[in-house]
Every structure is written in C-alpha cells, then in structure tokens.
Amino acid sequence: MVGASAESRDSKLIAALTAAQLYYMQDKTMEVIAKELGTSRSSVSRLLSFARESGLVDIRINSPLERLGMLEHRIRDRHRVAAHVVPMPEILSEVERLERVALTAGRLLSQFVDSNMVIGVAWGSTISAVSRGLTQKETHNTTFVQLNGAGNTQTTGVEYSSDILQRFGSAFGAQVQQFPVPAFFDDPATREAMWRERSTRRVLDLQAKMDVAVFSLGSPAAEVPSRVYVGGYLGRDDYRSLREDHAIGDVATVFFRSDGSWRDIRVNARATGPGLDRLRRVPRRVCVVSGIPKLVSLRAALAAGLITDVVLDEGLARRLVED
C-alpha cells in the first residue's frame, strides 16, 4: 500500500509539472492542456493549484521528481552543457515543436540577458520564432548585434534580419546593430577586403565583445527548412561543394562536419558568420533547436564545444542521450 501511495504521488507530481510547464512557460490554455493530458479542465486547474502549493512553481518551474529533469541531468553529465528540455507529446508536427521550443527559449533568455551586455543574434527560422516569444525586461547599455549577413542575389535580407533584431531590442530596451553584408560573398578576396573596412570592423569589434550568443543549427534534413537552405543563399555549385566537404550543418552560415571541423570547408571562406573559434570564446552560447532531423547537427555542435546552454524538445533530448 505504501508503494502504491508513493507511485500515485509521483504520477501526480509529473502531471502537475507537465501542466505547469505548458501553462506558465508555453502559454497553453487549460483546454489545450486538458486535451493533451487526457483529462478535464477542472482537473488541470487542480493540478496547477497543486503545482503552486507544493512548490513546483516559483520564479521558474522546479520539480523534485521529473522525467525532464532526468533528461537534463543526463545531457549535462554527458555533454557538459545546461539543458532546458521542453515537454511535448510525440504527435505534434515539427512546426508545433519549433514554436513551443522557441517560446520557452524566449522566456529563458530574460535570465541570461542583463544590462551592460553585448548579445549576438543569428537570423533564421528558429530565432525568428524566439524573437516573437520574448518577455519584456528593461536593461541599460545593452546591445544586440547581428552575427551574420543576410543578403543574397534576390534580396538584401535587411528587412528580415532587422525585424528579428528589433524585436530583441524592444523586449530588452536595448540598442541594435545590424550587419549589412551578404550572407556569402562571391569571392573570398572580397570578404577579406570588406573585413578591412572601418565600417565593417566596427561591427566585428562589437561581436568580439559578446557576452551571449543566441543561435540555432541549420540542417538540410530538417522538416522545417533552415532559411539558409531554402532562401536563395546557396547555388548548385555550393551544394555540391558542401557535399564534397562533408558538411552536415551550420551555425550562423558557418558550416561544420560531424566531427566539428570547419576551417577547410570551402564555402566558409566566403561566409560572413563568426568563425567557430571566435564563437567558442563567447562566455554563454545559447542554442535553440528542435526536431529529430537536427540530431546530427546538434551532436556535432556539442562535440565541437559550441554550446553552453541548449533549449530543445523532449523527443530530441531523448535521442541525444541514446547511444
């Protein structure tokens, strides 16, 4: 009887934790939560009350017993990063997974961003979703700087990247610094010359002072396509070159292999994102990623030491800790 009672309390703790994370971190209604948990709205209300009364909910959600906490601990122990696992049922589409992970990341960033900081932001589908889920936090003398150019032969990319930066700036009352260069130059020599220009050096110098970098991982296999692969940034010759160089993903349009190597990938000589050695020197590097197709890219990025904090969905987290 004692064992049955303990098991019942553990089940209640897990249900209350899941309900609290969906309600407080992802803005889901009680009707939606009830449907996901297979229970009634009144039961969800009681679970949320229990979560508050039992201490599961404070400034952030805590639990003495949770499957997600176990996943986070395993990821931390294996990969030496702080993991933030977002709960969700397997039936969700990749678009829904991305939106939930991005919303949670938007809430968590208020813990990482403070006054007198420089924060680098990479544009892309995931980070665009993150920017729409940010919570307001007033800061002073804080600057958000664009990590990589967004232009290509079809568009300057300024409007797209600017919208993302402006949402970050507005959420934290901060200044923003765009990087008005193409995502990839046609010739490596052009990039080298541009990098000597004072206007470009000013942005690069600001990037060198980053306290936090916020980015996702590009992958040609993702169901929600990474913008760099579908936005007209790469041509047929580029794709052939990346295949020949065994590139499997990118961070801020800098490509890497499954072993984390990147320097001799030819496309990188024309890329405008920060070199991965530069990125590794940023004190806090927050990666937001969702979907099983990103697993190979995530493992490579972790092996390369590019990440200090990762926000990811439950399904991807489980695959990450599997051998």
XYZ file of C-alpha atoms in Angstrom:
323
model
C 0.000 0.000 0.000
C 2.879 2.362 0.784
C 4.405 1.686 -2.634
C 1.085 2.298 -4.377
C 0.669 5.574 -2.490
C 4.157 6.742 -3.449
C 3.561 5.790 -7.075
C 0.292 7.740 -7.092
C 2.009 10.830 -5.684
C 4.824 10.535 -8.240
C 2.258 10.377 -11.076
C 0.532 13.434 -9.684
C 3.851 15.299 -9.446
C 4.684 14.504 -13.063
C 1.205 15.513 -14.287
C 1.354 18.756 -12.278
C 4.820 19.550 -13.629
C 3.752 18.980 -17.232
C 0.631 21.110 -16.775
C 2.651 23.911 -15.152
C 5.266 23.973 -17.911
C 2.606 24.066 -20.623
C 0.625 26.768 -18.812
C 3.355 29.062 -17.466
C 6.196 28.575 -19.965
C 4.282 27.989 -23.207
C 1.063 29.987 -22.682
C -1.180 26.998 -23.418
C -4.804 27.281 -22.318
C -6.278 24.889 -19.786
C -8.481 23.468 -22.532
C -5.419 22.591 -24.653
C -3.591 21.128 -21.641
C -6.616 19.047 -20.682
C -6.712 17.589 -24.192
C -3.007 16.732 -24.134
C -3.213 15.118 -20.701
C -6.463 13.329 -21.488
C -8.287 14.895 -18.557
C -10.790 17.653 -17.784
C -10.268 21.406 -17.496
C -11.161 21.279 -13.801
C -8.518 18.593 -13.245
C -5.940 20.790 -14.945
C -6.938 23.661 -12.653
C -6.427 21.405 -9.630
C -3.044 20.275 -10.970
C -1.929 23.909 -11.377
C -3.079 24.693 -7.853
C -1.192 21.660 -6.577
C 1.901 22.791 -8.520
C 1.815 26.192 -6.827
C 1.021 24.878 -3.362
C 3.643 22.136 -3.457
C 6.443 24.439 -4.630
C 6.743 23.122 -8.182
C 6.103 26.645 -9.442
C 8.154 29.599 -8.267
C 10.024 32.075 -10.450
C 10.648 29.110 -12.698
C 9.284 25.589 -12.698
C 11.016 23.126 -10.359
C 10.357 19.522 -9.510
C 11.912 17.022 -7.117
C 10.862 14.236 -9.457
C 10.502 14.702 -13.209
C 11.398 12.805 -16.335
C 12.567 16.013 -17.972
C 14.874 16.786 -15.070
C 16.468 13.385 -15.511
C 16.999 14.100 -19.209
C 18.521 17.485 -18.420
C 20.903 15.904 -15.902
C 21.965 13.208 -18.370
C 22.648 15.771 -21.086
C 24.606 17.907 -18.634
C 26.677 14.969 -17.418
C 27.384 13.660 -20.911
C 27.890 16.900 -22.833
C 28.774 19.426 -20.099
C 26.035 21.873 -21.090
C 22.962 23.259 -19.315
C 19.916 21.682 -20.973
C 16.362 23.032 -20.925
C 14.028 20.287 -22.183
C 10.575 21.328 -23.391
C 7.848 18.686 -22.793
C 5.526 17.772 -25.633
C 3.625 14.772 -26.986
C 5.059 12.863 -29.944
C 2.018 13.600 -32.106
C 2.982 17.245 -32.616
C 4.244 18.395 -36.013
C 7.753 19.780 -36.432
C 6.297 23.276 -36.825
C 4.482 22.963 -33.491
C 7.635 21.606 -31.843
C 9.669 24.516 -33.100
C 7.120 27.053 -31.862
C 6.981 25.548 -28.369
C 10.759 25.311 -28.044
C 11.149 28.865 -29.345
C 8.569 30.221 -26.900
C 10.314 28.559 -23.962
C 13.670 29.898 -25.164
C 12.190 33.382 -25.384
C 11.167 33.185 -21.732
C 14.517 31.762 -20.610
C 16.569 34.454 -22.316
C 15.394 37.023 -19.778
C 17.534 35.093 -17.273
C 20.634 35.374 -19.466
C 20.379 38.958 -20.743
C 21.200 41.860 -18.441
C 22.463 45.435 -18.517
C 25.909 46.288 -19.917
C 25.963 43.250 -22.195
C 26.587 42.591 -25.883
C 24.409 39.795 -27.276
C 24.986 38.287 -30.704
C 21.922 37.062 -32.609
C 21.910 34.812 -35.672
C 18.948 35.158 -38.009
C 16.911 32.158 -39.146
C 13.544 30.413 -38.837
C 14.047 29.305 -35.234
C 15.499 32.562 -33.904
C 12.740 34.484 -35.661
C 10.233 32.386 -33.674
C 12.236 33.006 -30.472
C 12.092 36.763 -31.070
C 8.289 36.602 -31.141
C 8.165 34.905 -27.729
C 10.459 37.201 -25.738
C 9.332 38.617 -22.404
C 9.890 42.260 -21.553
C 12.897 43.137 -19.386
C 14.328 46.631 -19.132
C 18.117 46.800 -19.436
C 20.658 49.603 -19.761
C 23.686 49.921 -22.049
C 22.842 46.609 -23.722
C 23.362 45.953 -27.434
C 22.138 43.186 -29.727
C 24.417 42.652 -32.726
C 23.661 40.648 -35.862
C 26.079 37.724 -36.212
C 25.997 37.185 -39.967
C 24.939 38.983 -43.124
C 21.542 38.215 -44.644
C 21.772 39.431 -48.226
C 21.780 37.273 -51.344
C 21.273 37.716 -55.089
C 17.487 38.013 -54.639
C 17.219 40.298 -51.599
C 19.278 42.447 -49.255
C 17.846 40.461 -46.325
C 17.845 43.689 -44.291
C 14.119 43.712 -43.583
C 14.058 40.078 -42.401
C 17.119 40.303 -40.123
C 16.143 43.781 -38.937
C 12.717 42.575 -37.776
C 14.362 39.882 -35.650
C 16.901 42.289 -34.134
C 14.297 44.963 -33.459
C 12.109 42.503 -31.539
C 15.089 41.606 -29.347
C 15.947 45.268 -28.863
C 12.376 46.236 -27.998
C 11.973 43.392 -25.490
C 15.061 44.466 -23.535
C 15.074 48.222 -24.186
C 18.413 47.759 -25.943
C 20.288 49.138 -28.931
C 20.643 47.009 -32.067
C 23.479 46.796 -34.579
C 22.789 45.341 -37.998
C 25.451 43.703 -40.164
C 24.595 44.938 -43.682
C 26.659 42.498 -45.736
C 25.687 39.442 -47.805
C 25.411 36.056 -46.139
C 28.099 34.835 -48.541
C 30.463 36.836 -50.721
C 31.083 35.632 -54.274
C 34.845 35.678 -53.746
C 36.855 35.085 -50.544
C 39.081 38.023 -51.515
C 36.054 40.327 -51.434
C 35.326 39.306 -47.869
C 38.939 39.869 -46.861
C 38.838 43.364 -48.346
C 35.481 44.146 -46.757
C 36.744 42.972 -43.366
C 39.419 45.705 -43.553
C 36.832 48.463 -43.964
C 36.300 50.587 -40.852
C 32.500 50.334 -41.010
C 32.740 46.532 -41.047
C 35.470 46.469 -38.415
C 33.164 48.349 -36.050
C 30.595 45.516 -36.183
C 33.259 42.819 -35.953
C 34.796 44.541 -32.936
C 31.374 44.616 -31.282
C 30.954 40.903 -31.980
C 34.320 40.294 -30.332
C 32.882 41.703 -27.073
C 29.871 39.357 -26.956
C 28.748 38.125 -23.547
C 25.982 35.933 -25.009
C 25.361 34.413 -28.441
C 21.908 33.165 -29.456
C 21.631 30.832 -32.443
C 20.074 27.704 -33.868
C 21.561 24.972 -36.045
C 20.977 24.723 -39.756
C 20.345 21.322 -41.298
C 19.426 20.384 -44.876
C 17.401 17.434 -43.485
C 15.058 19.427 -41.231
C 11.297 19.281 -41.877
C 11.091 22.978 -41.050
C 13.692 24.122 -43.583
C 16.594 26.196 -42.354
C 16.333 29.547 -44.111
C 19.870 29.398 -45.477
C 18.953 26.236 -47.434
C 15.679 27.497 -48.924
C 16.115 31.278 -49.103
C 18.251 31.509 -52.239
C 21.553 31.735 -50.373
C 23.172 28.656 -51.888
C 23.543 27.681 -55.515
C 24.013 24.314 -57.162
C 27.795 24.596 -57.012
C 27.598 25.471 -53.310
C 25.555 22.372 -52.526
C 27.985 20.195 -54.468
C 30.920 21.773 -52.622
C 29.263 21.215 -49.229
C 28.576 17.559 -50.074
C 32.162 17.029 -51.198
C 33.428 18.658 -47.986
C 31.056 16.506 -45.871
C 29.303 19.476 -44.244
C 26.238 18.435 -42.200
C 25.032 21.703 -40.642
C 25.829 25.313 -39.865
C 25.852 27.960 -37.163
C 25.177 31.479 -38.464
C 26.021 30.297 -42.023
C 29.375 28.810 -40.999
C 29.300 25.116 -41.907
C 30.774 22.208 -39.971
C 31.232 18.449 -40.267
C 30.017 15.700 -37.944
C 33.364 15.788 -36.112
C 33.056 19.550 -35.520
C 35.773 20.547 -38.013
C 35.030 23.556 -40.229
C 38.102 25.526 -41.331
C 38.743 23.794 -44.668
C 35.099 23.717 -45.804
C 35.364 25.875 -48.917
C 32.086 27.760 -48.610
C 33.209 29.090 -45.212
C 35.884 31.187 -46.904
C 33.020 33.309 -48.287
C 30.723 33.191 -45.244
C 30.097 36.245 -43.043
C 29.254 34.472 -39.793
C 31.815 34.288 -36.974
C 34.434 31.571 -37.140
C 33.699 28.763 -34.748
C 36.888 29.507 -32.797
C 35.529 33.024 -32.249
C 32.139 31.651 -31.202
C 33.713 29.313 -28.639
C 35.190 32.318 -26.824
C 31.737 33.768 -26.037
C 31.027 33.095 -22.325
C 27.413 31.963 -22.852
C 26.320 30.314 -26.110
C 22.607 29.552 -26.254
C 21.474 27.086 -28.906
C 17.741 26.700 -29.620
C 16.936 23.566 -31.609
C 14.001 21.231 -32.244
C 13.211 18.128 -34.259
C 14.958 14.762 -34.662
C 16.433 15.758 -38.070
C 18.647 18.238 -36.186
C 20.209 15.432 -34.093
C 23.337 15.017 -36.226
C 23.975 18.767 -36.280
C 23.379 19.044 -32.536
C 25.761 16.219 -31.687
C 28.449 17.773 -33.865
C 27.975 21.222 -32.345
C 28.183 19.770 -28.828
C 31.300 17.785 -29.700
C 32.867 20.966 -31.073
C 32.194 22.838 -27.818
C 29.982 25.447 -29.480
C 27.189 25.332 -26.885
C 26.919 26.174 -23.170
C 23.090 26.175 -22.968
C 20.691 24.235 -25.176
C 16.886 24.556 -25.374
C 15.380 21.532 -27.120
C 12.248 19.417 -27.361
C 11.746 16.242 -25.348
C 11.944 13.885 -28.318
C 15.254 15.310 -29.500
C 16.609 15.247 -25.939
C 15.801 11.545 -25.609
C 17.576 10.721 -28.862
C 20.557 12.807 -27.804
C 21.225 10.704 -24.713
C 20.792 7.394 -26.545
C 23.960 5.567 -27.560
